[in-house]
C-alpha atoms as a printed R data frame, in Angstrom:
    type eleno elety resid chain resno       x      y      z
1   ATOM     1    CA   MET     A     1  -0.991 46.934 64.687
2   ATOM     2    CA   GLN     A     2  -1.858 47.692 68.055
3   ATOM     3    CA   ALA     A     3  -4.510 50.127 66.838
4   ATOM     4    CA   ARG     A     4  -6.055 47.546 64.624
5   ATOM     5    CA   THR     A     5  -6.144 45.147 67.642
6   ATOM     6    CA   LYS     A     6  -7.911 47.829 69.736
7   ATOM     7    CA   GLN     A     7 -10.638 48.391 67.013
8   ATOM     8    CA   VAL     A     8 -11.095 44.644 66.546
9   ATOM     9    CA   THR     A     9 -11.715 44.419 70.221
10  ATOM    10    CA   PHE     A    10 -13.945 47.352 70.650
11  ATOM    11    CA   PHE     A    11 -15.982 45.982 67.571
12  ATOM    12    CA   ALA     A    12 -16.221 42.708 68.939
13  ATOM    13    CA   ALA     A    13 -17.522 43.911 72.340
14  ATOM    14    CA   LYS     A    14 -20.096 46.109 70.689
15  ATOM    15    CA   LEU     A    15 -21.136 43.290 68.313
16  ATOM    16    CA   LEU     A    16 -21.444 40.805 71.281
17  ATOM    17    CA   LEU     A    17 -23.532 43.511 73.322
18  ATOM    18    CA   SER     A    18 -25.960 44.186 70.577
19  ATOM    19    CA   ILE     A    19 -26.514 40.539 69.879
20  ATOM    20    CA   GLY     A    20 -26.492 39.799 73.520
21  ATOM    21    CA   VAL     A    21 -29.364 42.435 74.219
22  ATOM    22    CA   LEU     A    22 -31.454 41.096 71.267
23  ATOM    23    CA   LEU     A    23 -31.228 37.643 72.422
24  ATOM    24    CA   TYR     A    24 -32.141 38.730 76.142
25  ATOM    25    CA   ILE     A    25 -35.355 40.604 74.974
26  ATOM    26    CA   ALA     A    26 -36.323 37.576 72.372
27  ATOM    27    CA   ARG     A    27 -35.920 34.917 74.952
28  ATOM    28    CA   GLY     A    28 -39.211 35.494 76.456
29  ATOM    29    CA   LEU     A    29 -41.228 36.251 73.593
30  ATOM    30    CA   ASP     A    30 -42.900 34.051 70.675
31  ATOM    31    CA   LEU     A    31 -40.736 34.492 67.727
32  ATOM    32    CA   HIS     A    32 -43.308 33.276 65.487
33  ATOM    33    CA   GLU     A    33 -45.648 36.044 66.740
34  ATOM    34    CA   LEU     A    34 -42.920 38.545 66.574
35  ATOM    35    CA   ARG     A    35 -42.356 37.604 62.968
36  ATOM    36    CA   ILE     A    36 -46.040 37.944 62.094
37  ATOM    37    CA   HIS     A    37 -46.027 41.353 63.685
38  ATOM    38    CA   LEU     A    38 -43.070 42.583 61.641
39  ATOM    39    CA   LEU     A    39 -44.792 41.115 58.303
40  ATOM    40    CA   ALA     A    40 -48.310 42.481 59.249
41  ATOM    41    CA   VAL     A    41 -47.285 45.971 59.593
42  ATOM    42    CA   ASP     A    42 -49.323 48.370 57.411
43  ATOM    43    CA   PRO     A    43 -47.384 49.090 54.175
44  ATOM    44    CA   ALA     A    44 -48.677 52.688 54.070
45  ATOM    45    CA   MET     A    45 -47.692 53.379 57.645
46  ATOM    46    CA   PHE     A    46 -44.217 51.999 56.829
47  ATOM    47    CA   ALA     A    47 -43.982 53.934 53.790
48  ATOM    48    CA   VAL     A    48 -45.054 57.457 55.824
49  ATOM    49    CA   ALA     A    49 -42.366 56.339 58.517
50  ATOM    50    CA   LEU     A    50 -39.739 55.936 56.078
51  ATOM    51    CA   ALA     A    51 -40.850 59.361 54.514
52  ATOM    52    CA   LEU     A    52 -40.736 61.014 57.772
53  ATOM    53    CA   VAL     A    53 -37.063 59.727 58.327
54  ATOM    54    CA   LEU     A    54 -36.019 60.568 54.944
55  ATOM    55    CA   ILE     A    55 -37.401 64.311 55.450
56  ATOM    56    CA   GLN     A    56 -35.634 64.376 58.556
57  ATOM    57    CA   THR     A    57 -32.351 64.220 56.553
58  ATOM    58    CA   PHE     A    58 -33.201 67.433 55.047
59  ATOM    59    CA   VAL     A    59 -33.848 69.138 58.219
60  ATOM    60    CA   LEU     A    60 -30.656 67.873 59.858
61  ATOM    61    CA   ASN     A    61 -28.715 68.921 56.557
62  ATOM    62    CA   GLY     A    62 -30.291 72.358 57.168
63  ATOM    63    CA   ARG     A    63 -28.958 72.576 60.737
64  ATOM    64    CA   TRP     A    64 -25.494 71.371 59.894
65  ATOM    65    CA   VAL     A    65 -25.124 74.027 56.732
66  ATOM    66    CA   LEU     A    66 -26.102 76.714 59.313
67  ATOM    67    CA   ILE     A    67 -23.501 75.527 61.753
68  ATOM    68    CA   MET     A    68 -20.761 75.448 59.090
69  ATOM    69    CA   ARG     A    69 -21.863 79.211 57.918
70  ATOM    70    CA   SER     A    70 -21.250 80.278 61.370
71  ATOM    71    CA   LEU     A    71 -17.724 78.870 61.172
72  ATOM    72    CA   GLY     A    72 -17.203 80.779 57.672
73  ATOM    73    CA   VAL     A    73 -17.584 77.878 55.688
74  ATOM    74    CA   SER     A    74 -20.133 78.040 52.820
75  ATOM    75    CA   ILE     A    75 -21.564 74.568 51.883
76  ATOM    76    CA   ASP     A    76 -24.066 74.248 48.793
77  ATOM    77    CA   TRP     A    77 -27.460 72.980 50.359
78  ATOM    78    CA   MET     A    78 -27.528 69.815 48.136
79  ATOM    79    CA   ALA     A    79 -23.690 69.205 48.521
80  ATOM    80    CA   GLY     A    80 -24.177 69.213 52.300
81  ATOM    81    CA   TRP     A    81 -26.993 66.652 52.032
82  ATOM    82    CA   ARG     A    82 -25.031 64.383 49.639
83  ATOM    83    CA   ILE     A    83 -22.131 64.349 52.163
84  ATOM    84    CA   LEU     A    84 -24.597 63.707 55.167
85  ATOM    85    CA   MET     A    85 -26.342 60.687 53.254
86  ATOM    86    CA   ILE     A    86 -22.898 59.202 52.591
87  ATOM    87    CA   SER     A    87 -21.905 59.477 56.317
88  ATOM    88    CA   LEU     A    88 -25.224 57.551 57.136
89  ATOM    89    CA   TRP     A    89 -24.245 54.939 54.910
90  ATOM    90    CA   PHE     A    90 -20.864 54.608 56.559
91  ATOM    91    CA   ASN     A    91 -22.636 54.715 59.871
92  ATOM    92    CA   GLN     A    92 -24.095 51.592 58.888
93  ATOM    93    CA   VAL     A    93 -21.030 49.693 57.650
94  ATOM    94    CA   LEU     A    94 -18.220 50.901 59.844
95  ATOM    95    CA   PRO     A    95 -17.528 49.270 63.224
96  ATOM    96    CA   SER     A    96 -17.017 52.532 64.976
97  ATOM    97    CA   SER     A    97 -20.057 54.936 65.971
98  ATOM    98    CA   ALA     A    98 -17.925 57.929 64.737
99  ATOM    99    CA   GLY     A    99 -17.378 56.467 61.366
100 ATOM   100    CA   GLY     A   100 -19.846 58.710 59.768
101 ATOM   101    CA   ASP     A   101 -18.462 61.780 61.372
102 ATOM   102    CA   VAL     A   102 -15.097 60.833 60.272
103 ATOM   103    CA   VAL     A   103 -16.346 60.503 56.536
104 ATOM   104    CA   ARG     A   104 -18.020 63.824 56.940
105 ATOM   105    CA   ILE     A   105 -14.996 65.422 57.880
106 ATOM   106    CA   TRP     A   106 -12.822 63.714 55.273
107 ATOM   107    CA   LEU     A   107 -15.246 64.651 52.527
108 ATOM   108    CA   LEU     A   108 -15.318 68.320 53.961
109 ATOM   109    CA   ARG     A   109 -11.439 68.186 53.679
110 ATOM   110    CA   ARG     A   110 -11.998 67.163 49.796
111 ATOM   111    CA   ARG     A   111 -13.828 70.326 49.432
112 ATOM   112    CA   GLY     A   112 -11.026 72.329 50.618
113 ATOM   113    CA   VAL     A   113 -12.202 72.942 54.403
114 ATOM   114    CA   GLN     A   114  -9.558 73.129 56.781
115 ATOM   115    CA   TRP     A   115  -9.450 70.494 59.596
116 ATOM   116    CA   PRO     A   116 -10.340 72.758 62.618
117 ATOM   117    CA   GLN     A   117 -13.465 74.178 60.920
118 ATOM   118    CA   ALA     A   118 -14.510 70.711 59.709
119 ATOM   119    CA   VAL     A   119 -14.012 69.028 63.225
120 ATOM   120    CA   LYS     A   120 -15.783 71.714 64.867
121 ATOM   121    CA   GLY     A   121 -18.719 71.940 62.363
122 ATOM   122    CA   VAL     A   122 -19.594 68.276 62.776
123 ATOM   123    CA   MET     A   123 -18.797 68.111 66.465
124 ATOM   124    CA   ALA     A   124 -21.133 71.148 67.219
125 ATOM   125    CA   ASP     A   125 -23.822 69.474 65.246
126 ATOM   126    CA   ARG     A   126 -23.777 66.679 67.496
127 ATOM   127    CA   PHE     A   127 -23.677 68.680 70.553
128 ATOM   128    CA   THR     A   128 -26.498 70.986 69.091
129 ATOM   129    CA   ALA     A   129 -28.650 67.550 68.583
130 ATOM   130    CA   LEU     A   130 -27.929 66.725 72.042
131 ATOM   131    CA   LEU     A   131 -29.215 70.150 73.247
132 ATOM   132    CA   GLY     A   132 -32.432 69.576 71.390
133 ATOM   133    CA   LEU     A   133 -32.880 66.111 73.041
134 ATOM   134    CA   VAL     A   134 -32.321 67.192 76.451
135 ATOM   135    CA   ALA     A   135 -34.719 69.927 75.989
136 ATOM   136    CA   LEU     A   136 -37.460 67.546 74.873
137 ATOM   137    CA   MET     A   137 -36.740 65.471 77.730
138 ATOM   138    CA   VAL     A   138 -37.117 68.389 80.277
139 ATOM   139    CA   VAL     A   139 -40.400 69.361 78.933
140 ATOM   140    CA   GLY     A   140 -41.517 65.685 78.960
141 ATOM   141    CA   LEU     A   141 -40.748 65.242 82.735
142 ATOM   142    CA   PRO     A   142 -44.007 66.900 84.202
143 ATOM   143    CA   PHE     A   143 -46.135 64.580 81.729
144 ATOM   144    CA   LEU     A   144 -44.061 61.381 82.431
145 ATOM   145    CA   TRP     A   145 -44.797 62.046 86.145
146 ATOM   146    CA   SER     A   146 -48.805 62.483 85.537
147 ATOM   147    CA   ARG     A   147 -49.051 59.651 83.223
148 ATOM   148    CA   VAL     A   148 -46.485 56.824 84.704
149 ATOM   149    CA   ASP     A   149 -47.099 55.095 87.779
150 ATOM   150    CA   ASN     A   150 -43.735 53.332 87.992
151 ATOM   151    CA   LEU     A   151 -41.627 55.295 90.292
152 ATOM   152    CA   SER     A   152 -38.426 53.500 89.404
153 ATOM   153    CA   ALA     A   153 -38.791 54.159 85.665
154 ATOM   154    CA   ILE     A   154 -39.453 57.909 86.509
155 ATOM   155    CA   LEU     A   155 -36.484 58.035 88.610
156 ATOM   156    CA   ALA     A   156 -34.402 56.569 85.959
157 ATOM   157    CA   ILE     A   157 -35.668 58.916 83.186
158 ATOM   158    CA   GLY     A   158 -35.447 61.851 85.602
159 ATOM   159    CA   GLY     A   159 -31.792 60.860 86.407
160 ATOM   160    CA   LEU     A   160 -30.969 60.638 82.627
161 ATOM   161    CA   THR     A   161 -32.615 63.877 82.045
162 ATOM   162    CA   ALA     A   162 -30.592 65.561 85.085
163 ATOM   163    CA   ALA     A   163 -27.539 64.082 83.827
164 ATOM   164    CA   GLY     A   164 -28.058 65.577 80.408
165 ATOM   165    CA   VAL     A   165 -28.866 68.976 81.909
166 ATOM   166    CA   ILE     A   166 -25.833 69.238 83.997
167 ATOM   167    CA   GLY     A   167 -23.573 67.932 81.081
168 ATOM   168    CA   THR     A   168 -25.097 70.659 78.914
169 ATOM   169    CA   ILE     A   169 -24.353 73.151 81.566
170 ATOM   170    CA   VAL     A   170 -20.815 71.898 82.107
171 ATOM   171    CA   LEU     A   171 -20.101 72.097 78.338
172 ATOM   172    CA   LEU     A   172 -21.375 75.500 77.983
173 ATOM   173    CA   THR     A   173 -19.306 77.016 80.752
174 ATOM   174    CA   LEU     A   174 -15.934 74.780 80.466
175 ATOM   175    CA   ASP     A   175 -14.101 77.968 79.350
176 ATOM   176    CA   ARG     A   176 -15.143 79.707 82.760
177 ATOM   177    CA   TRP     A   177 -13.432 76.897 84.723
178 ATOM   178    CA   PRO     A   178 -10.099 77.114 86.658
179 ATOM   179    CA   ALA     A   179  -7.345 77.279 84.150
180 ATOM   180    CA   ARG     A   180  -5.668 74.176 85.661
181 ATOM   181    CA   VAL     A   181  -8.774 72.076 85.276
182 ATOM   182    CA   ILE     A   182  -9.376 73.062 81.470
183 ATOM   183    CA   ALA     A   183  -5.747 72.568 81.015
184 ATOM   184    CA   LEU     A   184  -6.173 68.730 81.177
185 ATOM   185    CA   ARG     A   185  -6.159 67.239 77.880
186 ATOM   186    CA   PRO     A   186  -9.745 65.221 78.200
187 ATOM   187    CA   ILE     A   187 -11.236 68.452 79.185
188 ATOM   188    CA   ALA     A   188  -9.410 70.948 77.022
189 ATOM   189    CA   SER     A   189 -10.556 69.169 73.963
190 ATOM   190    CA   PHE     A   190 -14.354 69.979 74.681
191 ATOM   191    CA   VAL     A   191 -13.528 73.861 75.658
192 ATOM   192    CA   GLN     A   192 -13.748 75.385 72.092
193 ATOM   193    CA   PHE     A   193 -16.937 73.267 71.448
194 ATOM   194    CA   GLY     A   194 -18.744 74.517 74.351
195 ATOM   195    CA   THR     A   195 -17.651 78.060 73.336
196 ATOM   196    CA   LEU     A   196 -18.928 77.434 70.004
197 ATOM   197    CA   VAL     A   197 -22.278 75.662 71.112
198 ATOM   198    CA   ARG     A   198 -22.871 78.708 73.492
199 ATOM   199    CA   PHE     A   199 -22.208 81.221 70.760
200 ATOM   200    CA   LEU     A   200 -24.712 79.411 68.504
201 ATOM   201    CA   LEU     A   201 -27.292 79.303 71.412
202 ATOM   202    CA   LEU     A   202 -26.943 82.902 72.555
203 ATOM   203    CA   LYS     A   203 -25.571 84.918 69.789
204 ATOM   204    CA   PHE     A   204 -25.852 83.431 66.301
205 ATOM   205    CA   GLN     A   205 -28.255 85.350 64.170
206 ATOM   206    CA   ARG     A   206 -30.452 82.507 63.253
207 ATOM   207    CA   ARG     A   207 -30.339 80.594 66.731
208 ATOM   208    CA   GLU     A   208 -34.114 80.164 66.695
209 ATOM   209    CA   ILE     A   209 -33.989 78.088 63.527
210 ATOM   210    CA   LEU     A   210 -31.031 76.328 64.301
211 ATOM   211    CA   PHE     A   211 -32.108 74.878 67.732
212 ATOM   212    CA   GLY     A   212 -35.993 74.470 66.506
213 ATOM   213    CA   SER     A   213 -34.483 72.363 63.789
214 ATOM   214    CA   ALA     A   214 -32.758 70.253 66.522
215 ATOM   215    CA   ILE     A   215 -36.185 69.743 68.338
216 ATOM   216    CA   VAL     A   216 -37.949 69.007 65.153
217 ATOM   217    CA   ILE     A   217 -35.747 66.285 64.232
218 ATOM   218    CA   HIS     A   218 -36.298 64.201 67.468
219 ATOM   219    CA   LEU     A   219 -39.887 64.889 67.154
220 ATOM   220    CA   MET     A   220 -39.920 63.259 63.668
221 ATOM   221    CA   THR     A   221 -38.305 60.244 64.969
222 ATOM   222    CA   ALA     A   222 -40.995 60.239 67.568
223 ATOM   223    CA   ALA     A   223 -43.704 60.642 64.963
224 ATOM   224    CA   ALA     A   224 -42.074 57.956 62.868
225 ATOM   225    CA   SER     A   225 -42.201 55.727 65.815
226 ATOM   226    CA   TYR     A   226 -45.952 56.668 66.324
227 ATOM   227    CA   VAL     A   227 -46.668 55.809 62.759
228 ATOM   228    CA   LEU     A   228 -45.178 52.410 63.242
229 ATOM   229    CA   ALA     A   229 -46.990 51.771 66.119
230 ATOM   230    CA   VAL     A   230 -50.541 52.632 64.329
231 ATOM   231    CA   GLY     A   231 -49.195 50.272 61.350
232 ATOM   232    CA   LEU     A   232 -48.837 47.514 64.139
233 ATOM   233    CA   GLN     A   233 -51.868 48.415 65.785
234 ATOM   234    CA   ALA     A   234 -50.247 49.187 69.146
235 ATOM   235    CA   GLN     A   235 -52.253 50.899 71.407
236 ATOM   236    CA   ILE     A   236 -50.485 54.141 72.485
237 ATOM   237    CA   SER     A   237 -51.128 57.740 72.488
238 ATOM   238    CA   ILE     A   238 -49.221 60.239 70.589
239 ATOM   239    CA   LEU     A   239 -48.346 62.141 73.884
240 ATOM   240    CA   ASP     A   240 -46.880 59.020 75.221
241 ATOM   241    CA   VAL     A   241 -44.744 58.385 72.321
242 ATOM   242    CA   PHE     A   242 -43.277 62.211 72.449
243 ATOM   243    CA   ILE     A   243 -42.632 61.632 76.231
244 ATOM   244    CA   LEU     A   244 -40.983 58.197 75.842
245 ATOM   245    CA   ILE     A   245 -39.172 58.104 72.826
246 ATOM   246    CA   PRO     A   246 -36.521 60.808 73.558
247 ATOM   247    CA   PRO     A   247 -35.026 58.603 76.171
248 ATOM   248    CA   VAL     A   248 -34.741 55.843 73.664
249 ATOM   249    CA   ILE     A   249 -33.094 58.235 71.342
250 ATOM   250    CA   LEU     A   250 -30.519 59.300 74.049
251 ATOM   251    CA   LEU     A   251 -29.574 55.694 75.194
252 ATOM   252    CA   THR     A   252 -29.327 54.632 71.323
253 ATOM   253    CA   ALA     A   253 -26.813 57.341 70.974
254 ATOM   254    CA   VAL     A   254 -24.512 55.921 73.593
255 ATOM   255    CA   PRO     A   255 -21.602 54.306 71.503
256 ATOM   256    CA   ILE     A   256 -21.718 51.011 72.962
257 ATOM   257    CA   SER     A   257 -23.422 48.732 70.316
258 ATOM   258    CA   ILE     A   258 -23.348 48.508 66.670
259 ATOM   259    CA   SER     A   259 -25.262 51.520 65.173
260 ATOM   260    CA   GLY     A   260 -27.333 51.215 68.155
261 ATOM   261    CA   TRP     A   261 -28.510 48.108 67.499
262 ATOM   262    CA   GLY     A   262 -29.704 45.956 70.833
263 ATOM   263    CA   VAL     A   263 -29.513 49.234 72.956
264 ATOM   264    CA   ARG     A   264 -32.479 50.782 70.995
265 ATOM   265    CA   GLU     A   265 -34.439 47.577 71.193
266 ATOM   266    CA   GLY     A   266 -33.981 47.491 74.859
267 ATOM   267    CA   ALA     A   267 -34.771 50.872 75.616
268 ATOM   268    CA   MET     A   268 -37.812 50.829 73.192
269 ATOM   269    CA   VAL     A   269 -39.109 47.911 74.942
270 ATOM   270    CA   ALA     A   270 -38.599 49.157 78.362
271 ATOM   271    CA   CYS     A   271 -39.834 52.629 77.808
272 ATOM   272    CA   LEU     A   272 -42.944 51.813 75.708
273 ATOM   273    CA   ALA     A   273 -43.961 49.087 78.405
274 ATOM   274    CA   LEU     A   274 -44.502 52.128 80.625
275 ATOM   275    CA   ALA     A   275 -47.658 53.068 78.278
276 ATOM   276    CA   GLY     A   276 -48.718 49.527 78.235
277 ATOM   277    CA   VAL     A   277 -47.273 48.330 74.833
278 ATOM   278    CA   PRO     A   278 -46.690 44.805 74.959
279 ATOM   279    CA   SER     A   279 -43.000 43.652 74.337
280 ATOM   280    CA   ASP     A   280 -43.399 41.882 70.689
281 ATOM   281    CA   LYS     A   281 -44.802 45.135 69.335
282 ATOM   282    CA   ALA     A   282 -42.403 47.353 71.084
283 ATOM   283    CA   LEU     A   283 -39.587 45.318 69.745
284 ATOM   284    CA   SER     A   284 -41.367 45.228 66.288
285 ATOM   285    CA   ILE     A   285 -41.505 48.991 66.292
286 ATOM   286    CA   SER     A   286 -37.840 49.310 67.130
287 ATOM   287    CA   LEU     A   287 -36.935 46.597 64.727
288 ATOM   288    CA   LEU     A   288 -38.694 48.495 61.925
289 ATOM   289    CA   LEU     A   289 -37.316 51.960 62.748
290 ATOM   290    CA   GLY     A   290 -33.886 50.046 62.455
291 ATOM   291    CA   ALA     A   291 -34.841 48.694 59.046
292 ATOM   292    CA   ILE     A   292 -35.751 52.289 57.915
293 ATOM   293    CA   SER     A   293 -32.428 53.477 59.181
294 ATOM   294    CA   VAL     A   294 -30.863 50.753 57.020
295 ATOM   295    CA   ILE     A   295 -32.710 51.707 53.874
296 ATOM   296    CA   ILE     A   296 -31.760 55.365 54.456
297 ATOM   297    CA   GLY     A   297 -28.400 54.052 54.692
298 ATOM   298    CA   VAL     A   298 -28.380 52.080 51.619
299 ATOM   299    CA   ILE     A   299 -29.597 55.417 49.848
300 ATOM   300    CA   GLY     A   300 -26.473 56.894 50.927
301 ATOM   301    CA   GLY     A   301 -24.459 54.154 49.984
302 ATOM   302    CA   ILE     A   302 -25.948 54.428 46.183
303 ATOM   303    CA   ILE     A   303 -24.902 58.221 46.471
304 ATOM   304    CA   TRP     A   304 -21.500 57.178 47.650
305 ATOM   305    CA   LEU     A   305 -21.322 54.726 44.524
306 ATOM   306    CA   ALA     A   306 -21.599 57.764 42.202
307 ATOM   307    CA   SER     A   307 -19.797 60.091 44.071
308 ATOM   308    CA   PRO     A   308 -16.475 61.336 42.442
309 ATOM   309    CA   GLU     A   309 -14.665 61.014 45.829
310 ATOM   310    CA   ARG     A   310 -14.952 57.426 45.984
311 ATOM   311    CA   GLY     A   311 -12.149 56.673 43.542
312 ATOM   312    CA   SER     A   312  -9.549 58.158 45.938
313 ATOM   313    CA   TYR     A   313 -11.180 56.548 48.909
314 ATOM   314    CA   ALA     A   314 -10.318 52.957 49.917
315 ATOM   315    CA   THR     A   315 -13.313 51.681 51.800
316 ATOM   316    CA   ALA     A   316 -11.415 48.359 52.921
317 ATOM   317    CA   SER     A   317  -8.762 50.880 54.607
318 ATOM   318    CA   ILE     A   318 -11.289 53.145 56.461
319 ATOM   319    CA   GLY     A   319 -11.201 51.195 59.740
320 ATOM   320    CA   ALA     A   320  -7.335 51.440 60.046
321 ATOM   321    CA   GLU     A   321  -5.319 53.994 58.062
322 ATOM   322    CA   GLU     A   322  -7.985 56.687 57.102
323 ATOM   323    CA   ALA     A   323  -9.610 56.175 60.640
324 ATOM   324    CA   ASP     A   324  -6.246 56.653 62.366
325 ATOM   325    CA   ALA     A   325  -5.196 59.648 60.218
326 ATOM   326    CA   ALA     A   326  -8.732 61.170 60.922
327 ATOM   327    CA   GLY     A   327  -8.499 60.523 64.643
328 ATOM   328    CA   GLN     A   328  -5.142 62.336 64.650
329 ATOM   329    CA   SER     A   329  -6.626 65.000 62.751
330 ATOM   330    CA   LEU     A   330  -9.693 65.287 65.370
331 ATOM   331    CA   ASP     A   331  -6.975 65.489 68.105
332 ATOM   332    CA   TYR     A   332  -5.219 68.347 66.405
333 ATOM   333    CA   GLY     A   333  -8.343 70.235 65.552
334 ATOM   334    CA   LEU     A   334  -9.711 69.779 69.223
335 ATOM   335    CA   GLN     A   335  -6.423 71.067 70.607
336 ATOM   336    CA   GLN     A   336  -4.889 73.274 68.145
337 ATOM   337    CA   ALA     A   337  -7.624 75.050 66.102
338 ATOM   338    CA   GLU     A   338  -7.808 78.675 66.894
339 ATOM   339    CA   GLU     A   339 -11.018 80.377 67.980
340 ATOM   340    CA   VAL     A   340 -13.341 81.117 65.330
341 ATOM   341    CA   SER     A   341 -13.016 84.896 64.085
342 ATOM   342    CA   GLY     A   342 -15.768 86.935 65.907
343 ATOM   343    CA   HIS     A   343 -16.851 84.178 68.276
344 ATOM   344    CA   PRO     A   344 -16.414 84.473 72.127
């Protein structure tokens, strides 16, 4: 009962934040003009952006399949894509930002994958995506400095990038820290993930493909944003988009809102303003990008409806019983899983 109350409280807080940020952004805008922008987007450009995000799921799945193979788990490519798409549907409908990951782990378990491998595979996938994003932000900093005059914005994005670099270094070196430090429960949970990601980064035979795909995925999000900007006749260069969208992606990933809604819009308006994009058009780009995410999620929902696992999975209980069980299993996987055979 206490766990359910905590979940409801967190969900309410995230919902209020999403609504609050959207209202704050919209308060100074002409909503009629915003509606005109949304309806006036070039359908062909919207279709291209949708296709880019859909193709992105194939690249994402390829990365995840590679990570699972590094753990000794062989997943058929199409089966992995089906699991991924279903998880994207649950990302849209569940209050928890980790809901899709919980479902991914649960579906892996249904295929006979052990908890340690399932948890490690999903979390390593997340960390690999973060590494690709941080790499893009580091590369983009010199261009940001040369193209943006707003010192406060440069310092903010630079600080965000520095935090990502420092966090990455800490993660990859956690197992080298003093034993009394890494024995602490919050830190111990990440030691094995750091070791696994370091192995993938330095010793995995297909590491170039793995981390190349992590970068490509974020570039595809930036490309989809640029296509939507073109469809809205927003004046922005593709270089500015590739510099300014990665910080938006990173901020959107922070689990403080419902599926990134509100945070994505606020970050998009603030970042694209640095390139001279009006707030109403920047907000329209973000809302259309969110709509594409919903469409992709609905495709995942259709796949879920046809899924053989659906009969044994009560959607109504995911927020409580299954989520609690999965959360306990996550702790178990983090604390008890043995090192992957052959990994450092």
